[in-house]
Coordinates of C-alpha atoms in Angstrom, one line a residue:
L1 CA 19.5 23.2 -27.6
T2 CA 17.2 20.9 -25.4
V3 CA 13.7 22.7 -26.5
G4 CA 15.1 22.5 -30.1
L5 CA 15.5 19.0 -29.7
A6 CA 12.0 18.2 -28.1
V7 CA 10.4 20.5 -30.9
T8 CA 12.3 18.2 -33.5
S9 CA 11.3 15.4 -32.2
F10 CA 7.7 16.3 -31.6
R11 CA 6.8 17.3 -34.4
E12 CA 8.8 15.1 -36.6
V13 CA 11.5 17.8 -38.4
V14 CA 13.9 15.4 -39.1
V15 CA 11.2 12.6 -40.5
G16 CA 9.9 15.4 -42.6
D17 CA 12.7 16.5 -44.2
R18 CA 14.1 13.2 -45.0
A19 CA 11.0 12.0 -46.4
I20 CA 10.7 15.3 -48.5
R21 CA 14.2 14.5 -50.2
E22 CA 12.8 10.8 -50.6
G23 CA 9.9 12.2 -52.7
K24 CA 7.2 11.5 -49.9
W25 CA 4.9 13.9 -48.4
V26 CA 2.6 12.1 -45.4
I27 CA 4.9 10.9 -42.6
S28 CA 2.4 10.3 -39.5
E29 CA -1.1 11.3 -38.6
G30 CA 0.7 14.0 -36.9
G31 CA 3.5 15.6 -34.0
L32 CA 2.7 16.6 -30.8
E33 CA 3.2 20.0 -28.5
I34 CA 4.8 20.5 -25.7
C35 CA 2.1 22.9 -24.7
N36 CA 0.0 20.7 -21.4
K37 CA 2.8 17.7 -21.5
T38 CA 4.9 17.2 -18.4
V39 CA 8.4 17.7 -18.7
G40 CA 11.3 15.7 -16.3
I41 CA 14.7 17.6 -15.7
V42 CA 17.6 15.1 -14.5
G43 CA 19.9 17.5 -12.6
I44 CA 18.3 20.7 -11.1
G45 CA 21.6 22.4 -11.3
A46 CA 21.6 26.4 -13.1
I47 CA 21.6 24.6 -16.5
G48 CA 18.7 22.3 -16.0
N49 CA 17.0 25.5 -14.0
R50 CA 17.3 27.8 -17.4
T51 CA 16.0 24.5 -19.1
A52 CA 12.8 24.1 -17.0
E53 CA 12.2 27.9 -17.4
L54 CA 12.4 27.8 -20.9
F55 CA 10.1 24.6 -21.2
S56 CA 7.8 26.5 -18.9
A57 CA 7.5 29.2 -21.8
F58 CA 5.7 26.7 -23.6
R59 CA 3.4 26.0 -21.1
A60 CA 4.5 22.5 -20.2
K61 CA 1.9 21.1 -17.8
E62 CA 4.1 20.7 -15.4
I63 CA 7.9 20.9 -14.7
L64 CA 9.6 17.4 -12.5
G65 CA 12.8 17.7 -11.4
W66 CA 15.7 15.5 -9.8
S67 CA 18.8 16.3 -7.6
R68 CA 20.6 14.1 -4.8
S69 CA 20.0 17.7 -2.9
P70 CA 17.2 20.1 -2.3
K71 CA 17.2 22.6 -4.8
P72 CA 14.7 25.3 -3.5
D73 CA 15.2 27.8 -6.5
F74 CA 13.9 25.4 -8.6
I75 CA 11.0 26.9 -10.2
G76 CA 9.0 22.7 -11.0
R77 CA 8.4 20.2 -8.4
Q78 CA 11.0 18.0 -7.2
V79 CA 10.7 14.4 -7.2
D80 CA 12.4 10.8 -6.8
L81 CA 14.0 9.5 -10.4
E82 CA 11.2 7.0 -10.8
T83 CA 8.6 9.6 -10.8
V84 CA 10.3 11.9 -13.4
F85 CA 10.8 8.8 -16.1
K86 CA 7.0 7.4 -14.9
S87 CA 5.2 10.8 -15.5
S88 CA 7.1 13.0 -18.3
D89 CA 6.4 13.3 -21.7
I90 CA 10.0 14.8 -22.2
V91 CA 13.0 13.9 -20.3
S92 CA 15.9 16.0 -20.2
V93 CA 19.6 14.9 -19.0
H94 CA 21.4 17.8 -17.2
V95 CA 23.9 15.7 -14.7
P96 CA 27.8 15.8 -15.2
L97 CA 29.5 12.2 -15.8
N98 CA 31.3 10.7 -12.9
A99 CA 31.3 7.8 -10.6
E100 CA 27.9 8.2 -9.1
T101 CA 26.3 9.2 -12.5
Q102 CA 28.2 6.8 -14.6
G103 CA 25.2 4.3 -16.1
M104 CA 22.5 5.8 -13.9
I105 CA 20.1 5.9 -16.3
G106 CA 19.5 2.0 -17.3
R107 CA 16.6 -0.2 -18.2
D108 CA 15.1 0.3 -14.5
L109 CA 14.0 3.6 -15.4
L110 CA 13.8 3.4 -19.1
Q111 CA 11.1 1.4 -19.1
H112 CA 8.4 3.5 -17.3
L113 CA 8.6 6.3 -20.9
K114 CA 5.8 6.2 -22.8
P115 CA 6.1 5.3 -26.7
D116 CA 5.4 9.2 -27.2
S117 CA 8.0 10.1 -24.9
V118 CA 11.7 11.4 -25.9
L119 CA 14.6 11.2 -24.0
I120 CA 16.9 14.1 -24.4
N121 CA 20.6 13.9 -23.3
V122 CA 22.9 16.8 -24.2
A123 CA 24.7 15.8 -20.7
R124 CA 27.2 12.9 -21.2
G125 CA 27.0 9.9 -23.1
G126 CA 28.2 7.7 -20.6
V127 CA 25.3 9.0 -17.7
V128 CA 23.1 6.4 -20.1
D129 CA 23.6 3.0 -20.5
Q130 CA 23.5 3.0 -24.4
T131 CA 23.3 -0.3 -24.9
V132 CA 19.6 -0.9 -23.2
L133 CA 19.1 2.6 -24.5
T134 CA 19.6 1.3 -28.2
E135 CA 18.2 -2.2 -27.6
M136 CA 14.5 -0.2 -26.4
L137 CA 14.7 2.3 -29.0
C138 CA 15.0 -0.7 -31.5
E139 CA 11.7 -1.9 -29.8
R140 CA 10.2 1.5 -30.3
R141 CA 9.4 1.9 -26.6
F142 CA 10.0 5.4 -26.7
R143 CA 12.1 8.1 -28.8
A144 CA 15.1 9.5 -28.4
A145 CA 17.4 13.2 -29.2
L146 CA 20.9 12.5 -28.6
D147 CA 23.7 14.9 -28.3
V148 CA 26.2 13.0 -26.8
F149 CA 27.7 9.4 -27.0
E150 CA 29.6 7.3 -24.6
K151 CA 32.5 7.0 -27.5
E152 CA 32.8 10.3 -30.0
P153 CA 32.9 10.5 -32.7
L154 CA 30.0 8.3 -33.1
S155 CA 31.0 5.3 -35.2
Q156 CA 28.7 4.9 -38.8
E157 CA 28.7 1.2 -37.7
D158 CA 27.1 1.9 -34.0
P159 CA 24.1 0.5 -33.3
L160 CA 22.3 3.7 -32.9
V161 CA 23.2 4.3 -36.7
T162 CA 22.9 1.0 -38.4
K163 CA 19.5 -0.8 -35.9
V164 CA 18.0 2.0 -34.8
P165 CA 14.9 3.2 -36.9
P166 CA 15.3 6.6 -37.7
E167 CA 12.3 7.5 -36.6
Q168 CA 13.0 6.7 -33.2
V169 CA 16.0 8.7 -32.9
V170 CA 17.5 12.7 -33.3
L171 CA 21.4 12.4 -33.8
I172 CA 23.6 15.3 -33.5
P173 CA 27.5 15.6 -32.7
H174 CA 27.7 17.1 -29.5
V175 CA 27.5 21.0 -30.6
G176 CA 25.3 21.7 -27.3
Y177 CA 28.2 24.4 -26.5
K178 CA 29.0 25.2 -29.8
S179 CA 27.2 28.1 -30.6
K180 CA 29.3 31.1 -31.5
E181 CA 28.3 33.2 -29.3
A182 CA 29.1 30.5 -26.3
L183 CA 32.6 30.6 -28.0
Q184 CA 32.9 33.9 -27.5
R185 CA 32.0 34.0 -24.0
R186 CA 34.3 31.4 -23.4
I187 CA 37.1 33.3 -24.7
A188 CA 36.5 36.3 -22.9
I189 CA 36.1 34.5 -19.4
T190 CA 39.4 32.9 -20.3
A191 CA 41.2 36.4 -20.4
G192 CA 39.4 37.3 -17.6
N193 CA 41.0 34.4 -15.8
L194 CA 44.2 35.1 -17.1
R195 CA 44.0 39.2 -16.1
A196 CA 42.8 38.0 -12.6
F197 CA 45.5 35.8 -12.2
A198 CA 48.3 38.1 -13.5
D199 CA 47.3 40.9 -11.0
G200 CA 47.3 38.1 -7.9
K201 CA 43.3 37.8 -7.3
P202 CA 42.6 34.4 -9.5
R203 CA 39.0 33.6 -9.7
N204 CA 37.4 30.5 -11.1
L205 CA 39.4 28.3 -9.2
V206 CA 39.2 24.3 -9.5
S207 CA 40.5 22.3 -7.0
T208 CA 42.3 19.2 -7.8
W209 CA 41.9 17.9 -4.3

């Protein structure tokens, strides 16, 4: 989904669709390619690392990654958060929402993004300060593609919908997890967990301590 949102934003897919429906044809001077761009991954666990691999297949110039701990298996270059935002044409967020990550991406980081840069959030809405994000999108400081929001479902009265210029942001309704194949895998894993528990060999345990 992340790569799809990057392509959608860079190649102006949603803007182009809207233009056709409004009887227009030429929408801009042209879109952008992922090739030779720098991609920043915020959160380089299993999902973040796989995302980096997919972007590398598009011949990104460099893959930067940030994590709170060293990740020797990361295929790119691990750097600090500020470097990710200063250097990247695409920033993709892949961290869980907890006390440490709540609002971790705010003005101090977003101010480093370039006008052609795209911030992609398919993690959790609360990781990004949505008020600041909305304000800076209205100012056309950068672009965004969002699958998650602080409050879901997103209200039709939310400023992301009513105030941000539509060419600045792509909004989709939290579908990152929702492919038919992924849902089938969930069912299979759940069934396997129940079977293992019944056999006295529980697996995929979650600690509540």
